Coordinates of C-alpha atoms (C1' of nucleotides) and ligand atoms in Angstrom, one line a residue:
Chain A
M913 CA -10.3 -31.0 5.7
S914 CA -13.8 -30.5 4.3
T915 CA -14.5 -29.1 1.0
G916 CA -16.3 -26.3 2.4
D917 CA -12.9 -24.9 4.0
L918 CA -11.9 -21.6 2.1
F919 CA -8.1 -21.7 1.3
A920 CA -6.2 -19.0 -0.2
Q921 CA -5.8 -20.9 -3.5
D922 CA -9.6 -20.9 -3.7
A923 CA -10.3 -17.2 -3.3
P924 CA -11.8 -15.8 -6.3
C925 CA -10.0 -13.2 -8.4
I926 CA -12.1 -10.4 -9.5
E927 CA -11.0 -8.0 -12.1
I928 CA -12.9 -5.1 -10.7
A929 CA -11.6 -3.1 -13.5
A930 CA -9.2 -3.7 -16.7
D931 CA -6.0 -4.9 -15.1
V932 CA -7.1 -4.2 -11.6
Y933 CA -7.6 -7.4 -9.5
L934 CA -9.4 -8.0 -6.1
L935 CA -8.5 -10.9 -4.3
K936 CA -11.0 -10.8 -1.5
Q937 CA -9.9 -12.8 1.7
F938 CA -6.7 -14.4 -0.4
I939 CA -4.7 -14.0 2.6
L940 CA -7.1 -14.4 5.6
H941 CA -5.9 -18.0 6.8
D942 CA -2.2 -16.7 6.7
A943 CA -2.9 -13.2 8.4
S944 CA -1.7 -14.5 11.9
A945 CA 1.5 -15.7 10.4
L946 CA 1.9 -12.7 8.2
I947 CA 1.5 -10.5 11.6
T948 CA 4.2 -12.6 13.3
E949 CA 6.6 -11.9 10.4
I950 CA 5.7 -8.2 10.4
E951 CA 6.5 -7.9 14.1
K952 CA 9.8 -9.5 13.6
V953 CA 10.5 -6.9 10.8
F954 CA 9.5 -4.2 13.0
Q955 CA 11.8 -5.2 16.0
Q956 CA 14.9 -4.7 13.3
A957 CA 13.2 -1.7 11.3
P958 CA 10.7 0.0 13.4
P959 CA 7.9 2.1 11.6
R960 CA 8.5 5.5 11.6
K961 CA 6.9 8.7 10.0
M962 CA 9.0 9.6 7.0
L963 CA 9.0 13.2 5.6
T964 CA 7.8 14.3 2.0
P965 CA 10.1 16.3 -0.2
G966 CA 8.0 19.4 1.0
G967 CA 8.8 18.7 4.5
Y968 CA 5.4 17.3 5.6
S969 CA 5.4 14.3 7.6
M970 CA 3.2 11.4 6.3
S971 CA 0.5 10.1 8.6
A972 CA 1.3 6.3 8.0
A973 CA 4.2 4.9 9.6
I974 CA 6.7 3.1 7.1
S975 CA 8.8 0.1 7.4
N976 CA 10.5 -2.0 4.7
C977 CA 11.6 -5.5 4.1
G978 CA 13.4 -7.0 1.3
N979 CA 16.6 -6.0 -0.9
Y980 CA 15.2 -2.5 -1.5
G981 CA 12.7 -0.1 0.6
W982 CA 10.9 2.7 -0.4
V983 CA 11.9 5.9 1.6
T984 CA 11.0 9.7 1.4
D985 CA 13.0 12.6 2.9
K986 CA 13.5 16.3 1.9
N987 CA 15.7 15.1 -0.9
G988 CA 12.9 13.1 -2.5
Y989 CA 11.4 9.5 -3.1
R990 CA 13.7 6.7 -3.9
Y991 CA 14.5 2.8 -3.1
S992 CA 17.3 2.5 -0.6
Q993 CA 19.1 -0.9 0.3
Q994 CA 19.8 0.6 3.9
D995 CA 17.3 1.7 6.5
P996 CA 18.0 5.6 7.2
L997 CA 17.5 5.1 10.7
T998 CA 20.1 2.6 11.4
G999 CA 22.2 2.2 8.3
K1000 CA 21.8 -1.4 8.3
H1001 CA 20.2 -3.5 5.3
W1002 CA 16.4 -3.8 5.5
P1003 CA 15.4 -7.1 7.0
M1004 CA 15.0 -10.2 4.7
M1005 CA 11.6 -10.4 3.0
P1006 CA 10.1 -13.5 4.7
A1007 CA 9.5 -16.4 2.0
L1008 CA 6.0 -16.4 3.2
F1009 CA 5.6 -12.9 2.0
K1010 CA 7.2 -13.6 -1.4
R1011 CA 5.1 -16.8 -2.1
L1012 CA 1.8 -15.3 -1.5
A1013 CA 2.6 -11.8 -3.3
S1014 CA 3.8 -14.1 -6.2
Q1015 CA 0.8 -16.6 -6.3
A1016 CA -1.6 -13.4 -6.1
A1017 CA 0.2 -11.9 -9.1
A1018 CA -0.2 -15.0 -11.1
L1019 CA -4.1 -15.5 -10.2
A1020 CA -4.1 -11.8 -12.0
G1021 CA -2.1 -13.0 -14.8
F1022 CA 1.5 -11.7 -13.9
T1023 CA 3.6 -14.7 -14.1
D1024 CA 6.9 -14.9 -12.3
F1025 CA 6.5 -11.9 -10.2
Q1026 CA 9.6 -11.8 -7.9
P1027 CA 9.1 -8.7 -5.5
D1028 CA 12.6 -7.5 -4.4
A1029 CA 10.7 -4.7 -2.3
C1030 CA 7.9 -4.9 0.4
L1031 CA 6.8 -1.6 1.6
I1032 CA 5.0 -1.7 5.2
N1033 CA 2.6 1.2 5.9
S1034 CA 1.2 1.2 9.3
Y1035 CA -2.0 3.4 9.9
E1036 CA -3.8 4.3 12.9
P1037 CA -7.4 5.8 12.9
G1038 CA -6.9 9.5 11.4
S1039 CA -4.0 8.2 9.0
K1040 CA -4.6 8.4 5.3
M1041 CA -2.4 8.1 2.0
G1042 CA -3.1 10.7 -0.6
L1043 CA -3.5 10.1 -4.3
H1044 CA 0.0 9.2 -5.6
Q1045 CA 1.4 7.0 -8.4
D1046 CA 3.9 4.3 -8.0
K1047 CA 6.7 5.2 -10.3
D1048 CA 9.9 4.8 -8.8
E1049 CA 10.5 1.3 -9.9
L1050 CA 12.6 0.6 -13.0
D1051 CA 10.3 -1.9 -14.7
F1052 CA 6.5 -0.9 -15.0
N1053 CA 5.7 -4.2 -16.7
Q1054 CA 6.0 -5.8 -13.3
P1055 CA 2.8 -5.3 -11.1
I1056 CA 1.8 -3.8 -7.8
V1057 CA 0.6 -6.4 -5.2
S1058 CA -1.0 -5.2 -2.1
F1059 CA -2.2 -6.9 1.4
S1060 CA -4.7 -5.4 3.7
L1061 CA -4.5 -6.4 7.3
G1062 CA -6.6 -5.1 10.4
L1063 CA -9.1 -2.4 10.1
P1064 CA -10.9 -1.8 6.8
V1065 CA -10.5 1.3 4.9
T1066 CA -11.5 2.9 1.5
F1067 CA -9.0 2.5 -1.2
Q1068 CA -9.4 5.1 -4.2
F1069 CA -8.2 4.0 -7.5
G1070 CA -8.1 6.8 -10.1
G1071 CA -6.4 7.5 -13.4
K1072 CA -3.4 8.8 -15.0
Q1073 CA -4.2 12.5 -13.5
R1074 CA -4.7 13.3 -9.9
N1075 CA -8.1 14.9 -10.9
S1076 CA -9.3 11.6 -13.1
P1077 CA -12.5 9.9 -11.9
K1078 CA -11.7 7.4 -9.0
Q1079 CA -13.3 4.3 -8.1
N1080 CA -13.8 3.4 -4.5
I1081 CA -13.1 0.1 -3.2
E1082 CA -13.4 -1.2 0.5
L1083 CA -10.4 -3.2 1.6
S1084 CA -10.7 -5.5 4.5
H1085 CA -8.7 -7.8 6.6
G1086 CA -7.1 -10.5 4.4
D1087 CA -7.9 -8.8 0.9
V1088 CA -5.1 -8.4 -1.7
I1089 CA -5.5 -5.9 -4.9
V1090 CA -3.2 -6.2 -7.8
W1091 CA -2.7 -4.0 -10.7
G1092 CA -0.5 -3.5 -13.5
R1093 CA -0.2 -3.0 -17.4
Q1094 CA -2.4 -0.4 -18.5
K1095 CA -3.1 0.7 -14.9
R1096 CA 0.3 0.3 -13.5
L1097 CA 0.9 4.3 -13.4
N1098 CA -2.6 5.0 -12.3
Y1099 CA -3.1 7.4 -9.2
H1100 CA -4.3 5.7 -6.1
G1101 CA -4.5 6.3 -2.3
V1102 CA -6.6 5.4 1.0
L1103 CA -8.9 7.8 2.8
T1104 CA -8.8 8.5 6.5
L1105 CA -8.7 5.2 8.7
K1106 CA -11.8 5.6 10.8
V1107 CA -11.6 4.6 14.7
G1108 CA -12.2 0.9 15.2
E1109 CA -10.5 -2.2 16.9
H1110 CA -9.6 -5.2 14.7
P1111 CA -9.9 -8.5 17.0
V1112 CA -6.4 -9.7 15.4
I1113 CA -4.2 -6.6 15.3
G1114 CA -6.2 -3.9 17.4
A1115 CA -6.8 -0.5 16.5
R1116 CA -4.6 -0.1 13.0
R1117 CA -4.4 -1.3 9.5
I1118 CA -1.1 -2.6 7.9
N1119 CA -0.6 -2.7 4.3
L1120 CA 2.2 -4.6 2.6
T1121 CA 3.1 -3.4 -1.0
F1122 CA 5.2 -5.7 -3.1
R1123 CA 7.0 -4.1 -5.9
R1124 CA 9.8 -5.0 -8.3
A1125 CA 12.1 -2.1 -7.7
R1126 CA 14.9 -3.2 -9.7
Chain B
dT1169 C1' 1.4 17.2 -4.2
dA1170 C1' 2.9 9.4 -0.6
dG1171 C1' 0.3 16.7 2.1
dT1172 C1' -2.5 20.7 3.3
dA1173 C1' -5.9 24.5 3.0
dT1174 C1' -10.4 25.3 1.8
dC1175 C1' -14.8 24.6 0.6
dG1176 C1' -19.9 22.6 0.5
Chain C
dC820 C1' -16.3 13.9 6.0
dG821 C1' -14.7 14.0 1.3
dA822 C1' -13.7 16.8 -2.9
dC823 C1' -11.0 20.2 -4.9
Ligands
FE2_2382 FE1 1.1 3.4 -3.9

DNA sequence: TAGTATCG
DNA sequence: CGAC
């Protein structure tokens, strides 16, 4: 190996705001392995568009792995151990996911992060995710760790209220963003995914969100 | 309200 | 488009 090679453990962890950390290309070298694992999860728990409590369809297609999966339907948002489509448990969280998510959290100063939930959001051009808070978990001392794969997107990170000022952050294939502590409940979302073709995963973006649900 | 309609 |  040459010293010029960039490995995940060498990726810089930039604090883009208090308690918000960007690890540019942190998972770049693991992207192909991650995608292989994602496709295996999809075979057991195919991505599907879920309904919001208001009855509208989300534009991102959802799957999950781990002990708990985030779901939404007419009854609300919650974590469930079962896939509502099959009634079976969500697929196991791959060890690679846990290891990389915990490593990223540690670089952001969150020691011993052990995610029990991995939400997999699949976006196609035209898909978006409106501003929302991640607040269905029990322990808000635990951070949120988000992996980006595929097409780039503008991530918006706002404040405690929906109308608070927002920061725009471009997230690309291989990037990781981590937030917590005073920002744990801040609003965030992504703008509409633009048309494009990614050489590794085609015309889509896949986001992995790691959380400690319980 | 993890969406949508509407405005600029 | 993106803000509201
Ligand atoms: Fe979120």
